[in-house]
Coordinates of N, CA and C and ligand atoms in Angstrom, one line a residue:
M1 N 75.9 114.3 89.4 CA 77.1 115.1 89.0 C 77.5 116.1 90.1
N2 N 78.7 116.1 90.5 CA 79.1 117.0 91.5 C 79.5 118.4 90.9
A3 N 79.8 119.4 91.7 CA 80.0 120.7 91.2 C 81.3 120.8 90.3
L4 N 82.3 120.0 90.6 CA 83.5 120.0 89.8 C 83.2 119.4 88.4
E5 N 82.4 118.3 88.4 CA 82.1 117.6 87.2 C 81.2 118.5 86.3
R6 N 80.3 119.3 86.9 CA 79.5 120.2 86.2 C 80.3 121.3 85.5
M7 N 81.3 121.8 86.3 CA 82.2 122.9 85.8 C 83.0 122.4 84.7
I8 N 83.6 121.1 84.8 CA 84.4 120.6 83.7 C 83.5 120.5 82.4
T9 N 82.3 120.0 82.6 CA 81.4 119.9 81.4 C 81.1 121.2 80.8
E10 N 80.9 122.2 81.6 CA 80.4 123.5 81.1 C 81.6 124.4 80.6
K11 N 82.7 124.3 81.3 CA 83.8 125.3 81.1 C 85.1 124.7 80.5
G12 N 85.2 123.3 80.7 CA 86.5 122.7 80.2 C 86.7 122.8 78.7
V13 N 87.9 123.0 78.3 CA 88.2 123.1 76.8 C 89.2 121.9 76.5
V14 N 88.9 121.2 75.5 CA 89.7 120.1 75.0 C 90.8 120.6 74.1
I15 N 92.0 120.3 74.4 CA 93.1 120.7 73.5 C 93.7 119.5 72.9
G16 N 93.7 119.4 71.6 CA 94.2 118.2 70.9 C 93.3 117.0 71.3
E17 N 94.1 115.8 71.6 CA 93.4 114.6 71.9 C 93.3 114.3 73.4
D18 N 94.3 114.9 74.2 CA 94.4 114.5 75.5 C 94.6 115.5 76.6
I19 N 94.6 116.8 76.2 CA 94.8 117.8 77.3 C 93.5 118.5 77.5
L20 N 93.2 118.7 78.8 CA 92.0 119.4 79.2 C 92.4 120.7 79.8
K21 N 91.9 121.8 79.3 CA 92.2 123.1 79.8 C 91.1 123.6 80.8
V22 N 91.5 123.8 82.0 CA 90.6 124.3 83.0 C 91.1 125.6 83.7
D23 N 91.7 126.4 82.8 CA 92.3 127.7 83.4 C 91.2 128.6 84.0
M24 N 90.0 128.5 83.6 CA 89.0 129.4 84.1 C 88.5 129.1 85.6
F25 N 88.9 127.9 86.1 CA 88.5 127.7 87.5 C 89.6 127.0 88.3
L26 N 90.6 126.5 87.7 CA 91.6 125.7 88.5 C 93.1 126.1 88.2
N27 N 93.5 126.3 86.9 CA 94.9 126.4 86.6 C 95.3 127.9 86.4
H28 N 94.4 128.8 86.4 CA 94.9 130.2 86.2 C 94.0 131.1 87.1
Q29 N 92.7 131.2 86.7 CA 91.7 131.8 87.6 C 91.3 130.7 88.5
I30 N 91.1 131.0 89.8 CA 90.7 130.0 90.7 C 89.3 130.2 91.3
D31 N 88.4 129.3 91.1 CA 87.1 129.3 91.8 C 87.2 128.8 93.2
V32 N 87.3 129.7 94.1 CA 87.7 129.4 95.5 C 86.7 128.5 96.2
K33 N 85.4 128.7 95.9 CA 84.4 127.9 96.6 C 84.5 126.4 96.1
L34 N 84.8 126.3 94.8 CA 84.9 125.0 94.2 C 86.1 124.2 94.8
I35 N 87.2 125.0 94.9 CA 88.5 124.4 95.5 C 88.3 124.1 96.9
Q36 N 87.5 124.9 97.6 CA 87.2 124.7 99.1 C 86.5 123.4 99.2
Q37 N 85.5 123.2 98.3 CA 84.7 121.9 98.3 C 85.6 120.7 98.1
M38 N 86.6 120.9 97.2 CA 87.5 119.7 97.0 C 88.2 119.4 98.3
G39 N 88.6 120.4 99.1 CA 89.2 120.1 100.4 C 88.3 119.3 101.3
V40 N 87.0 119.7 101.3 CA 86.0 119.0 102.1 C 85.9 117.6 101.7
D41 N 85.8 117.4 100.3 CA 85.6 116.0 99.8 C 86.8 115.1 100.1
F42 N 88.0 115.7 100.0 CA 89.2 114.9 100.3 C 89.2 114.6 101.8
Y43 N 88.9 115.6 102.6 CA 88.8 115.4 104.1 C 87.9 114.2 104.4
E44 N 86.7 114.3 103.9 CA 85.7 113.3 104.1 C 86.2 111.9 103.8
H45 N 86.9 111.8 102.7 CA 87.4 110.5 102.2 C 88.5 109.9 103.1
F46 N 89.4 110.9 103.5 CA 90.7 110.4 104.1 C 90.7 110.7 105.7
K47 N 89.6 111.2 106.2 CA 89.6 111.7 107.6 C 90.0 110.6 108.7
D48 N 89.8 109.3 108.4 CA 90.1 108.3 109.4 C 91.6 108.0 109.4
R49 N 92.4 108.6 108.5 CA 93.8 108.3 108.4 C 94.6 109.4 109.2
P50 N 95.7 109.0 109.8 CA 96.4 109.9 110.7 C 97.4 110.8 109.9
I51 N 96.8 111.7 109.1 CA 97.6 112.5 108.2 C 98.3 113.6 109.0
T52 N 99.6 113.7 108.7 CA 100.4 114.8 109.4 C 100.9 115.9 108.4
K53 N 100.9 115.6 107.1 CA 101.3 116.6 106.1 C 100.4 116.4 104.9
V54 N 100.1 117.5 104.2 CA 99.5 117.4 102.9 C 100.6 117.8 101.9
L55 N 100.9 117.0 101.0 CA 102.0 117.2 100.0 C 101.4 117.5 98.7
T56 N 102.0 118.4 97.9 CA 101.5 118.7 96.6 C 102.7 119.2 95.8
I57 N 102.4 119.7 94.5 CA 103.4 120.2 93.7 C 103.0 121.6 93.3
E58 N 104.0 122.6 93.2 CA 103.6 123.9 92.7 C 103.2 123.8 91.3
A59 N 102.3 124.6 90.7 CA 101.6 125.7 91.5 C 100.2 125.3 91.7
S60 N 99.5 124.6 90.8 CA 98.1 124.5 90.9 C 97.6 123.6 92.0
G61 N 98.5 122.7 92.5 CA 98.1 121.8 93.6 C 98.0 122.6 95.0
I62 N 98.6 123.8 95.1 CA 98.8 124.4 96.4 C 97.4 124.8 97.0
A63 N 96.6 125.4 96.1 CA 95.3 125.9 96.7 C 94.4 124.7 97.2
I64 N 94.4 123.6 96.4 CA 93.7 122.4 96.8 C 94.2 121.9 98.1
A65 N 95.5 121.8 98.2 CA 96.2 121.3 99.3 C 95.9 122.1 100.6
C66 N 95.8 123.4 100.4 CA 95.6 124.3 101.6 C 94.2 124.1 102.2
F67 N 93.2 124.0 101.3 CA 91.8 123.8 101.8 C 91.7 122.4 102.5
T68 N 92.5 121.4 102.0 CA 92.5 120.1 102.6 C 93.2 120.1 103.9
A69 N 94.3 120.7 103.9 CA 95.2 120.7 105.2 C 94.5 121.5 106.3
L70 N 93.7 122.5 105.9 CA 93.0 123.3 106.9 C 92.1 122.4 107.8
L71 N 91.4 121.4 107.1 CA 90.5 120.6 107.9 C 91.3 119.5 108.7
F72 N 92.4 119.1 108.2 CA 93.2 118.1 108.9 C 94.0 118.8 110.0
D73 N 94.1 120.2 109.9 CA 94.9 121.0 110.8 C 96.4 120.6 110.8
V74 N 96.9 120.4 109.6 CA 98.3 120.1 109.4 C 98.9 121.0 108.3
P75 N 100.3 121.1 108.2 CA 100.9 121.9 107.2 C 100.8 121.3 105.8
V76 N 100.9 122.2 104.8 CA 101.1 121.8 103.4 C 102.6 121.9 103.1
V77 N 103.1 121.0 102.4 CA 104.5 121.1 101.8 C 104.3 120.9 100.3
F78 N 104.9 121.8 99.5 CA 104.8 121.6 98.1 C 106.2 121.4 97.5
G79 N 106.2 120.4 96.6 CA 107.4 120.2 95.8 C 107.7 121.3 94.9
K80 N 109.0 121.7 94.9 CA 109.4 122.9 94.0 C 109.9 122.3 92.7
K81 N 109.5 122.9 91.6 CA 110.0 122.5 90.3 C 111.3 123.2 89.9
G82 N 112.2 122.4 89.3 CA 113.4 123.0 88.8 C 114.5 123.0 89.9
Y83 N 115.7 123.2 89.5 CA 116.8 123.2 90.5 C 116.9 124.6 91.2
H84 N 117.0 124.5 92.5 CA 117.1 125.8 93.2 C 118.4 125.9 93.9
K85 N 119.3 126.8 93.5 CA 120.6 127.0 94.0 C 120.7 127.2 95.5
N86 N 119.6 127.9 96.0 CA 119.7 128.3 97.4 C 119.3 127.2 98.4
V87 N 119.0 126.0 97.9 CA 118.7 125.0 98.9 C 119.8 124.0 99.2
G88 N 120.9 124.1 98.4 CA 122.0 123.2 98.6 C 121.7 121.7 98.5
S89 N 122.3 120.9 99.3 CA 122.0 119.5 99.2 C 121.0 119.0 100.2
N90 N 120.4 119.9 100.9 CA 119.5 119.5 102.0 C 118.1 119.2 101.4
V91 N 118.1 118.5 100.3 CA 116.8 118.2 99.7 C 116.6 116.8 99.3
Y92 N 115.4 116.4 99.2 CA 115.0 115.1 98.5 C 114.6 115.6 97.1
S93 N 114.9 114.7 96.1 CA 114.6 115.1 94.8 C 114.2 113.9 93.9
A94 N 113.4 114.2 92.9 CA 113.0 113.2 91.9 C 112.9 113.8 90.5
K95 N 113.1 113.1 89.5 CA 112.9 113.6 88.1 C 111.5 113.2 87.7
V96 N 110.8 114.2 87.1 CA 109.4 114.0 86.7 C 109.3 114.4 85.2
Y97 N 108.7 113.5 84.4 CA 108.4 113.9 83.0 C 107.1 114.5 82.9
S98 N 107.1 115.8 82.4 CA 105.8 116.5 82.3 C 105.2 116.1 81.0
F99 N 104.0 115.5 81.1 CA 103.2 115.1 80.0 C 102.7 116.3 79.1
T100 N 102.4 117.4 79.8 CA 101.8 118.5 79.1 C 102.9 119.4 78.4
K101 N 104.1 119.4 79.0 CA 105.2 120.2 78.5 C 106.2 119.5 77.6
G102 N 106.2 118.1 77.7 CA 107.1 117.3 77.0 C 108.5 117.4 77.4
V103 N 108.8 117.8 78.7 CA 110.2 117.9 79.2 C 110.2 117.3 80.6
S104 N 111.4 116.9 81.0 CA 111.6 116.4 82.4 C 112.1 117.5 83.3
Y105 N 111.7 117.5 84.5 CA 112.1 118.5 85.5 C 112.4 117.9 86.8
D106 N 113.3 118.5 87.6 CA 113.5 118.0 89.0 C 112.5 118.6 89.9
I107 N 112.1 117.8 90.8 CA 111.2 118.2 91.9 C 111.9 118.1 93.2
T108 N 111.9 119.1 94.0 CA 112.6 119.0 95.3 C 111.8 119.4 96.5
V109 N 112.1 118.8 97.6 CA 111.4 119.1 98.9 C 112.6 119.2 99.9
M110 N 112.6 120.2 100.7 CA 113.7 120.3 101.7 C 113.5 119.3 102.8
K111 N 114.6 118.7 103.2 CA 114.6 117.6 104.2 C 113.9 118.1 105.5
D112 N 114.0 119.4 105.8 CA 113.4 119.9 107.1 C 111.9 119.7 107.1
Y113 N 111.3 119.6 106.0 CA 109.8 119.6 105.9 C 109.1 118.3 105.7
L114 N 109.9 117.2 105.6 CA 109.3 115.9 105.5 C 110.3 114.9 106.2
T115 N 109.7 114.2 107.2 CA 110.6 113.2 108.0 C 109.9 111.9 108.0
E116 N 110.7 110.9 108.6 CA 110.1 109.6 108.7 C 108.9 109.5 109.6
K117 N 108.6 110.5 110.3 CA 107.4 110.5 111.2 C 106.2 110.8 110.4
D118 N 106.3 111.4 109.2 CA 105.2 111.9 108.5 C 104.3 110.9 107.8
K119 N 103.0 111.1 107.9 CA 102.0 110.3 107.3 C 101.4 111.3 106.2
V120 N 101.6 111.0 105.0 CA 101.4 111.9 103.9 C 100.1 111.7 103.1
L121 N 99.4 112.8 102.9 CA 98.3 112.7 101.9 C 98.8 113.6 100.7
F122 N 99.0 113.0 99.5 CA 99.4 113.7 98.3 C 98.2 114.2 97.6
V123 N 98.1 115.4 97.2 CA 97.0 115.9 96.4 C 97.5 116.7 95.2
D124 N 96.8 116.6 94.1 CA 97.2 117.3 92.9 C 96.0 117.6 92.0
D125 N 96.2 118.5 91.1 CA 95.1 119.0 90.2 C 94.7 117.9 89.2
F126 N 95.7 117.3 88.5 CA 95.5 116.3 87.5 C 96.2 115.0 87.7
L127 N 95.7 113.9 87.3 CA 96.4 112.7 87.2 C 96.3 112.2 85.7
A128 N 97.5 112.1 85.1 CA 97.5 111.6 83.7 C 98.2 110.3 83.6
N129 N 99.5 110.3 83.4 CA 100.3 109.0 83.3 C 100.9 108.7 84.7
G130 N 100.8 109.6 85.6 CA 101.2 109.3 87.0 C 102.6 109.6 87.3
A131 N 103.3 110.4 86.4 CA 104.7 110.7 86.7 C 104.9 111.6 87.9
A132 N 104.0 112.6 88.0 CA 104.2 113.5 89.1 C 103.9 112.8 90.5
A133 N 102.9 111.9 90.5 CA 102.6 111.1 91.7 C 103.8 110.2 92.0
E134 N 104.3 109.5 91.0 CA 105.4 108.6 91.2 C 106.7 109.4 91.8
G135 N 106.9 110.6 91.2 CA 108.0 111.4 91.7 C 107.9 111.7 93.1
M136 N 106.6 112.1 93.5 CA 106.4 112.5 94.9 C 106.5 111.3 95.8
M137 N 106.1 110.1 95.3 CA 106.3 108.9 96.1 C 107.7 108.5 96.3
Q138 N 108.6 108.9 95.3 CA 110.0 108.6 95.5 C 110.5 109.6 96.6
I139 N 110.0 110.8 96.6 CA 110.5 111.8 97.7 C 110.0 111.3 99.0
I140 N 108.8 110.8 99.1 CA 108.2 110.3 100.4 C 109.1 109.1 100.9
A141 N 109.5 108.3 99.9 CA 110.3 107.1 100.3 C 111.7 107.6 100.8
Q142 N 112.3 108.6 100.1 CA 113.6 109.1 100.5 C 113.5 109.6 102.0
A143 N 112.4 110.2 102.3 CA 112.2 110.8 103.6 C 111.9 109.7 104.7
G144 N 111.6 108.5 104.2 CA 111.2 107.5 105.1 C 109.8 107.7 105.7
A145 N 109.0 108.6 105.0 CA 107.7 108.9 105.5 C 106.7 107.9 104.8
T146 N 105.4 107.9 105.2 CA 104.5 107.0 104.7 C 103.4 107.6 103.9
L147 N 103.1 107.1 102.8 CA 102.0 107.6 101.9 C 100.7 107.0 102.4
Q148 N 99.7 107.9 102.8 CA 98.5 107.4 103.3 C 97.4 107.4 102.2
G149 N 97.6 108.2 101.2 CA 96.6 108.2 100.1 C 96.9 109.3 99.1
I150 N 96.1 109.3 98.0 CA 96.3 110.3 97.0 C 94.9 110.9 96.6
G151 N 94.8 112.2 96.7 CA 93.6 112.9 96.3 C 93.8 113.7 95.0
I152 N 93.0 113.4 94.0 CA 93.2 114.1 92.7 C 91.9 114.8 92.3
A153 N 92.0 116.0 91.8 CA 90.8 116.7 91.4 C 90.3 116.1 90.1
I154 N 91.1 116.0 89.0 CA 90.7 115.5 87.7 C 91.6 114.4 87.3
E155 N 91.1 113.2 87.3 CA 91.9 112.0 86.7 C 91.4 111.8 85.3
K156 N 92.4 111.7 84.4 CA 92.1 111.3 83.0 C 92.2 109.8 82.9
G157 N 91.0 109.2 82.9 CA 90.9 107.7 83.1 C 91.5 107.0 81.8
F158 N 91.6 107.7 80.7 CA 92.1 107.0 79.5 C 93.6 107.0 79.5
Q159 N 94.3 107.6 80.5 CA 95.7 107.5 80.6 C 96.0 106.6 81.8
E160 N 97.3 106.1 81.9 CA 97.6 104.9 82.7 C 97.8 105.2 84.2
G161 N 97.9 106.5 84.6 CA 98.3 106.8 86.0 C 97.4 106.1 87.0
G162 N 96.1 106.3 86.9 CA 95.1 105.8 87.8 C 95.2 104.3 88.0
D163 N 95.3 103.6 86.9 CA 95.4 102.1 87.0 C 96.7 101.7 87.7
K164 N 97.8 102.3 87.3 CA 99.1 102.0 87.9 C 99.1 102.1 89.4
L165 N 98.5 103.3 89.9 CA 98.5 103.6 91.3 C 97.6 102.6 92.1
R166 N 96.4 102.4 91.5 CA 95.4 101.5 92.2 C 96.0 100.1 92.2
A167 N 96.7 99.7 91.2 CA 97.3 98.3 91.2 C 98.4 98.2 92.3
K168 N 98.9 99.3 92.8 CA 99.9 99.2 93.9 C 99.2 99.2 95.2
G169 N 97.8 99.2 95.2 CA 97.1 99.2 96.4 C 96.9 100.6 97.1
I170 N 97.3 101.6 96.4 CA 97.2 103.0 97.0 C 95.7 103.4 97.0
D171 N 95.4 104.1 98.1 CA 94.0 104.6 98.2 C 94.0 105.9 97.4
L172 N 93.5 105.8 96.2 CA 93.5 106.9 95.2 C 92.0 107.3 95.1
Y173 N 91.8 108.6 95.4 CA 90.4 109.1 95.3 C 90.4 110.3 94.4
S174 N 89.7 110.2 93.3 CA 89.6 111.2 92.3 C 88.2 111.8 92.3
L175 N 88.1 113.1 92.3 CA 86.8 113.8 92.4 C 86.0 113.7 91.1
A176 N 86.8 113.7 90.0 CA 86.2 113.6 88.6 C 87.1 112.8 87.8
I177 N 86.5 111.9 87.0 CA 87.3 111.0 86.1 C 86.8 111.2 84.7
V178 N 87.7 111.7 83.8 CA 87.4 111.9 82.4 C 87.7 110.6 81.7
D179 N 86.7 110.0 81.1 CA 86.9 108.7 80.4 C 87.3 108.9 79.0
K180 N 86.9 110.0 78.4 CA 87.1 110.1 77.0 C 87.0 111.6 76.6
M181 N 87.8 112.0 75.6 CA 87.6 113.4 75.1 C 87.6 113.2 73.6
E182 N 86.5 113.5 72.9 CA 86.4 113.3 71.5 C 85.6 114.4 70.9
A183 N 86.2 114.9 69.8 CA 85.5 116.0 69.0 C 85.2 117.2 70.0
G184 N 86.1 117.5 70.9 CA 85.8 118.6 71.8 C 84.9 118.3 72.9
R185 N 84.3 117.0 72.9 CA 83.4 116.7 74.0 C 84.1 115.9 75.1
I186 N 83.6 116.2 76.4 CA 84.3 115.6 77.5 C 83.3 114.6 78.1
I187 N 83.7 113.3 78.2 CA 82.8 112.3 78.7 C 83.4 111.8 80.1
L188 N 82.5 112.0 81.1 CA 82.9 111.7 82.5 C 82.5 110.4 82.9
R189 N 83.3 109.7 83.7 CA 82.8 108.4 84.3 C 81.8 108.7 85.4
E190 N 80.7 107.9 85.4 CA 79.7 108.1 86.4 C 80.2 107.6 87.8
Q191 N 80.2 108.5 88.8 CA 80.6 108.1 90.1 C 79.5 108.4 91.1
N192 N 79.5 107.8 92.3 CA 78.5 108.1 93.2 C 78.7 109.3 94.1
T193 N 78.9 110.5 93.4 CA 79.1 111.7 94.2 C 78.0 112.7 93.9
Ligands
LIG201 P1 101.1 113.0 85.1 O1 102.4 113.3 85.9 O2 100.1 112.2 85.9 O3 101.4 112.4 83.8 O4 100.5 114.4 84.8 C1 100.0 115.1 85.9 C2 100.5 116.5 85.9 O5 100.6 117.1 84.6 C3 99.6 117.4 86.7 O6 100.3 117.9 87.8 C4 99.2 118.6 85.8 O7 99.9 119.7 86.2 C5 99.7 118.2 84.4 N1 98.6 117.7 83.5 C6 98.5 116.5 83.0 N2 97.4 116.4 82.1 C7 96.8 117.6 82.2 C8 95.7 118.2 81.5 O8 95.0 117.5 80.7 N3 95.4 119.5 81.7 C9 96.1 120.2 82.6 N4 95.7 121.5 82.8 N5 97.2 119.7 83.3 C10 97.6 118.4 83.0

Protein backbone atom coordinates (compact mmCIF):
# COMPACT_ATOMS: atom_id res chain seq x y z
CA MET A 1 0.00 0.00 0.00
CA ASN A 2 1.47 3.40 -0.95
CA ALA A 3 1.23 6.53 1.24
CA LEU A 4 -1.78 7.90 -0.65
CA GLU A 5 -3.66 4.60 -0.36
CA ARG A 6 -2.92 4.49 3.38
CA MET A 7 -4.15 8.07 3.78
CA ILE A 8 -7.36 7.34 1.83
CA THR A 9 -8.06 4.32 4.04
CA GLU A 10 -7.31 6.15 7.28
CA LYS A 11 -8.74 9.61 6.59
CA GLY A 12 -11.12 9.36 3.60
CA VAL A 13 -14.82 9.87 4.31
CA VAL A 14 -17.50 8.31 2.13
CA ILE A 15 -20.40 10.63 1.29
CA GLY A 16 -23.48 8.83 0.01
CA GLU A 17 -22.68 6.05 -2.43
CA ASP A 18 -20.07 7.53 -4.68
CA ILE A 19 -18.32 10.63 -3.32
CA LEU A 20 -15.06 10.35 -1.45
CA LYS A 21 -14.18 13.32 0.74
CA VAL A 22 -10.46 13.88 1.18
CA ASP A 23 -10.49 17.49 2.39
CA MET A 24 -8.00 16.72 5.13
CA PHE A 25 -5.08 16.05 2.77
CA LEU A 26 -6.02 17.00 -0.80
CA ASN A 27 -9.09 19.18 -1.39
CA HIS A 28 -8.93 21.74 1.42
CA GLN A 29 -6.00 21.15 3.76
CA ILE A 30 -3.02 19.95 1.72
CA ASP A 31 -0.50 17.38 2.92
CA VAL A 32 2.42 18.83 1.01
CA LYS A 33 4.75 15.83 1.38
CA LEU A 34 2.06 13.50 0.12
CA ILE A 35 1.38 15.75 -2.89
CA GLN A 36 5.12 16.07 -3.53
CA GLN A 37 5.34 12.26 -3.66
CA MET A 38 2.52 12.25 -6.23
CA GLY A 39 4.69 14.50 -8.41
CA VAL A 40 7.60 12.06 -8.04
CA ASP A 41 5.40 9.08 -8.92
CA PHE A 42 3.97 10.81 -12.01
CA TYR A 43 7.45 11.84 -13.08
CA GLU A 44 8.74 8.27 -12.71
CA HIS A 45 5.90 6.92 -14.84
CA PHE A 46 5.96 9.54 -17.60
CA LYS A 47 9.63 10.62 -17.59
CA ASP A 48 10.48 9.08 -20.99
CA ARG A 49 7.85 11.23 -22.68
CA PRO A 50 8.79 14.65 -24.12
CA ILE A 51 6.45 16.65 -21.86
CA THR A 52 6.43 20.43 -22.45
CA LYS A 53 3.41 21.41 -20.28
CA VAL A 54 1.57 19.97 -17.32
CA LEU A 55 -2.11 20.77 -17.66
CA THR A 56 -4.68 20.63 -14.88
CA ILE A 57 -7.93 22.23 -13.69
CA GLU A 58 -8.33 24.67 -10.82
CA ALA A 59 -8.25 24.31 -7.91
CA SER A 60 -7.19 20.99 -6.44
CA GLY A 61 -5.16 19.83 -9.44
CA ILE A 62 -2.78 22.79 -9.23
CA ALA A 63 -0.65 21.62 -6.31
CA ILE A 64 -0.22 18.15 -7.82
CA ALA A 65 0.60 19.66 -11.20
CA CYS A 66 3.25 21.98 -9.69
CA PHE A 67 5.20 19.19 -8.01
CA THR A 68 5.04 17.17 -11.23
CA ALA A 69 6.07 20.07 -13.47
CA LEU A 70 9.00 20.91 -11.19
CA LEU A 71 10.61 17.58 -12.06
CA PHE A 72 9.93 17.90 -15.80
CA ASP A 73 11.13 21.53 -15.58
CA VAL A 74 8.12 22.76 -17.56
CA PRO A 75 5.25 25.20 -16.80
CA VAL A 76 1.85 24.33 -15.38
CA VAL A 77 -1.25 25.58 -17.16
CA PHE A 78 -4.57 25.25 -15.41
CA GLY A 79 -8.00 25.37 -16.94
CA LYS A 80 -10.17 28.09 -15.42
CA LYS A 81 -13.70 27.27 -14.44
CA GLY A 82 -16.55 29.53 -15.47
CA TYR A 83 -16.75 32.34 -17.98
CA HIS A 84 -14.15 35.06 -17.50
CA LYS A 85 -15.00 38.42 -19.07
CA ASN A 86 -11.42 39.62 -19.05
CA VAL A 87 -10.06 36.96 -21.43
CA GLY A 88 -12.20 37.86 -24.46
CA SER A 89 -12.18 35.38 -27.34
CA ASN A 90 -8.54 34.46 -27.02
CA VAL A 91 -9.38 31.16 -25.33
CA TYR A 92 -9.96 27.50 -25.97
CA SER A 93 -13.00 26.25 -24.11
CA ALA A 94 -15.04 23.13 -23.37
CA LYS A 95 -18.15 22.33 -21.39
CA VAL A 96 -17.69 19.98 -18.46
CA TYR A 97 -20.41 18.32 -16.43
CA SER A 98 -19.46 18.27 -12.76
CA PHE A 99 -20.38 14.97 -11.25
CA THR A 100 -20.02 16.23 -7.68
CA LYS A 101 -21.95 19.50 -8.15
CA GLY A 102 -24.56 18.28 -10.67
CA VAL A 103 -24.03 21.29 -12.99
CA SER A 104 -22.13 22.01 -16.21
CA TYR A 105 -19.46 24.67 -16.37
CA ASP A 106 -17.16 26.11 -19.04
CA ILE A 107 -13.49 25.46 -18.74
CA THR A 108 -11.15 27.87 -20.50
CA VAL A 109 -7.44 28.05 -21.32
CA MET A 110 -5.88 31.10 -22.94
CA LYS A 111 -4.51 30.43 -26.41
CA ASP A 112 -1.17 32.00 -25.42
CA TYR A 113 -0.43 29.14 -23.03
CA LEU A 114 -1.11 26.07 -25.18
CA THR A 115 0.06 25.67 -28.78
CA GLU A 116 0.45 22.97 -31.41
CA LYS A 117 4.04 22.47 -30.26
CA ASP A 118 2.98 21.32 -26.80
CA LYS A 119 3.21 17.75 -25.55
CA VAL A 120 0.84 17.64 -22.63
CA LEU A 121 0.61 15.67 -19.43
CA PHE A 122 -2.83 16.18 -17.85
CA VAL A 123 -3.04 15.61 -14.10
CA ASP A 124 -5.99 15.87 -11.74
CA ASP A 125 -7.06 14.92 -8.25
CA PHE A 126 -9.98 12.62 -9.12
CA LEU A 127 -11.22 10.63 -12.08
CA ALA A 128 -14.90 9.67 -11.93
CA ASN A 129 -16.88 9.62 -15.21
CA GLY A 130 -14.10 11.30 -17.14
CA ALA A 131 -15.91 14.55 -18.03
CA ALA A 132 -13.09 16.81 -16.81
CA ALA A 133 -10.47 14.76 -18.67
CA GLU A 134 -12.59 14.71 -21.86
CA GLY A 135 -13.06 18.49 -21.63
CA MET A 136 -9.33 19.04 -21.29
CA MET A 137 -8.72 16.69 -24.22
CA GLN A 138 -11.05 18.87 -26.32
CA ILE A 139 -9.00 21.91 -25.34
CA ILE A 140 -5.74 20.09 -26.19
CA ALA A 141 -7.25 19.21 -29.60
CA GLN A 142 -8.37 22.82 -30.20
CA ALA A 143 -4.78 23.92 -29.57
CA GLY A 144 -3.42 21.26 -31.93
CA ALA A 145 -1.27 20.05 -29.02
CA THR A 146 -0.63 16.37 -28.23
CA LEU A 147 -1.77 14.48 -25.16
CA GLN A 148 1.07 12.33 -23.84
CA GLY A 149 -0.65 10.88 -20.80
CA ILE A 150 -2.98 11.39 -17.85
CA GLY A 151 -1.94 11.17 -14.20
CA ILE A 152 -4.70 10.88 -11.61
CA ALA A 153 -4.34 10.84 -7.84
CA ILE A 154 -7.57 8.95 -7.06
CA GLU A 155 -9.50 7.03 -9.71
CA LYS A 156 -12.92 5.72 -8.75
CA GLY A 157 -12.80 2.44 -10.60
CA PHE A 158 -16.52 1.83 -10.24
CA GLN A 159 -17.26 4.83 -12.47
CA GLU A 160 -16.66 4.75 -16.20
CA GLY A 161 -13.93 7.37 -16.77
CA GLY A 162 -10.94 5.05 -16.40
CA ASP A 163 -12.29 2.37 -18.75
CA LYS A 164 -13.28 4.97 -21.36
CA LEU A 165 -9.86 6.62 -21.40
CA ARG A 166 -7.92 3.32 -21.42
CA ALA A 167 -10.12 2.08 -24.30
CA LYS A 168 -8.87 5.08 -26.30
CA GLY A 169 -5.30 3.87 -25.78
CA ILE A 170 -4.40 6.75 -23.45
CA ASP A 171 -1.56 6.17 -21.00
CA LEU A 172 -3.62 6.66 -17.84
CA TYR A 173 -1.76 6.24 -14.57
CA SER A 174 -3.72 6.39 -11.31
CA LEU A 175 -1.92 6.37 -7.98
CA ALA A 176 -4.88 4.87 -6.13
CA ILE A 177 -7.95 3.15 -7.51
CA VAL A 178 -11.06 2.86 -5.35
CA ASP A 179 -13.00 -0.20 -6.46
CA LYS A 180 -15.91 0.07 -4.10
CA MET A 181 -17.35 2.16 -1.31
CA GLU A 182 -19.91 0.43 0.85
CA ALA A 183 -21.26 1.15 4.31
CA GLY A 184 -18.63 3.85 4.74
CA ARG A 185 -15.80 1.45 3.86
CA ILE A 186 -13.33 2.20 1.09
CA ILE A 187 -12.08 -0.80 -0.88
CA LEU A 188 -8.94 -0.16 -2.92
CA ARG A 189 -7.73 -2.08 -5.95
CA GLU A 190 -4.44 -3.86 -5.30
CA GLN A 191 -1.67 -2.31 -7.38
CA ASN A 192 2.06 -2.94 -7.49
CA THR A 193 3.04 0.29 -5.74
P1 LIG B 1 -15.19 13.41 -13.70
O1 LIG B 1 -15.12 14.63 -14.54
O2 LIG B 1 -14.15 12.38 -14.03
O3 LIG B 1 -16.58 12.81 -13.66
O4 LIG B 1 -14.94 13.88 -12.21
C1 LIG B 1 -13.68 14.37 -11.88
C2 LIG B 1 -13.76 15.71 -11.23
O5 LIG B 1 -14.85 15.78 -10.30
C3 LIG B 1 -12.50 15.95 -10.43
O6 LIG B 1 -11.82 17.05 -10.99
C4 LIG B 1 -12.95 16.24 -9.01
O7 LIG B 1 -12.78 17.60 -8.74
C5 LIG B 1 -14.42 15.91 -8.97
N1 LIG B 1 -14.73 14.64 -8.29
C6 LIG B 1 -15.32 13.55 -8.84
N2 LIG B 1 -15.55 12.60 -7.94
C7 LIG B 1 -15.09 13.07 -6.76
C8 LIG B 1 -15.07 12.53 -5.41
O8 LIG B 1 -15.52 11.42 -5.11
N3 LIG B 1 -14.52 13.34 -4.46
C9 LIG B 1 -14.01 14.57 -4.73
N4 LIG B 1 -13.48 15.25 -3.71
N5 LIG B 1 -14.04 15.12 -5.98
C10 LIG B 1 -14.57 14.37 -6.98
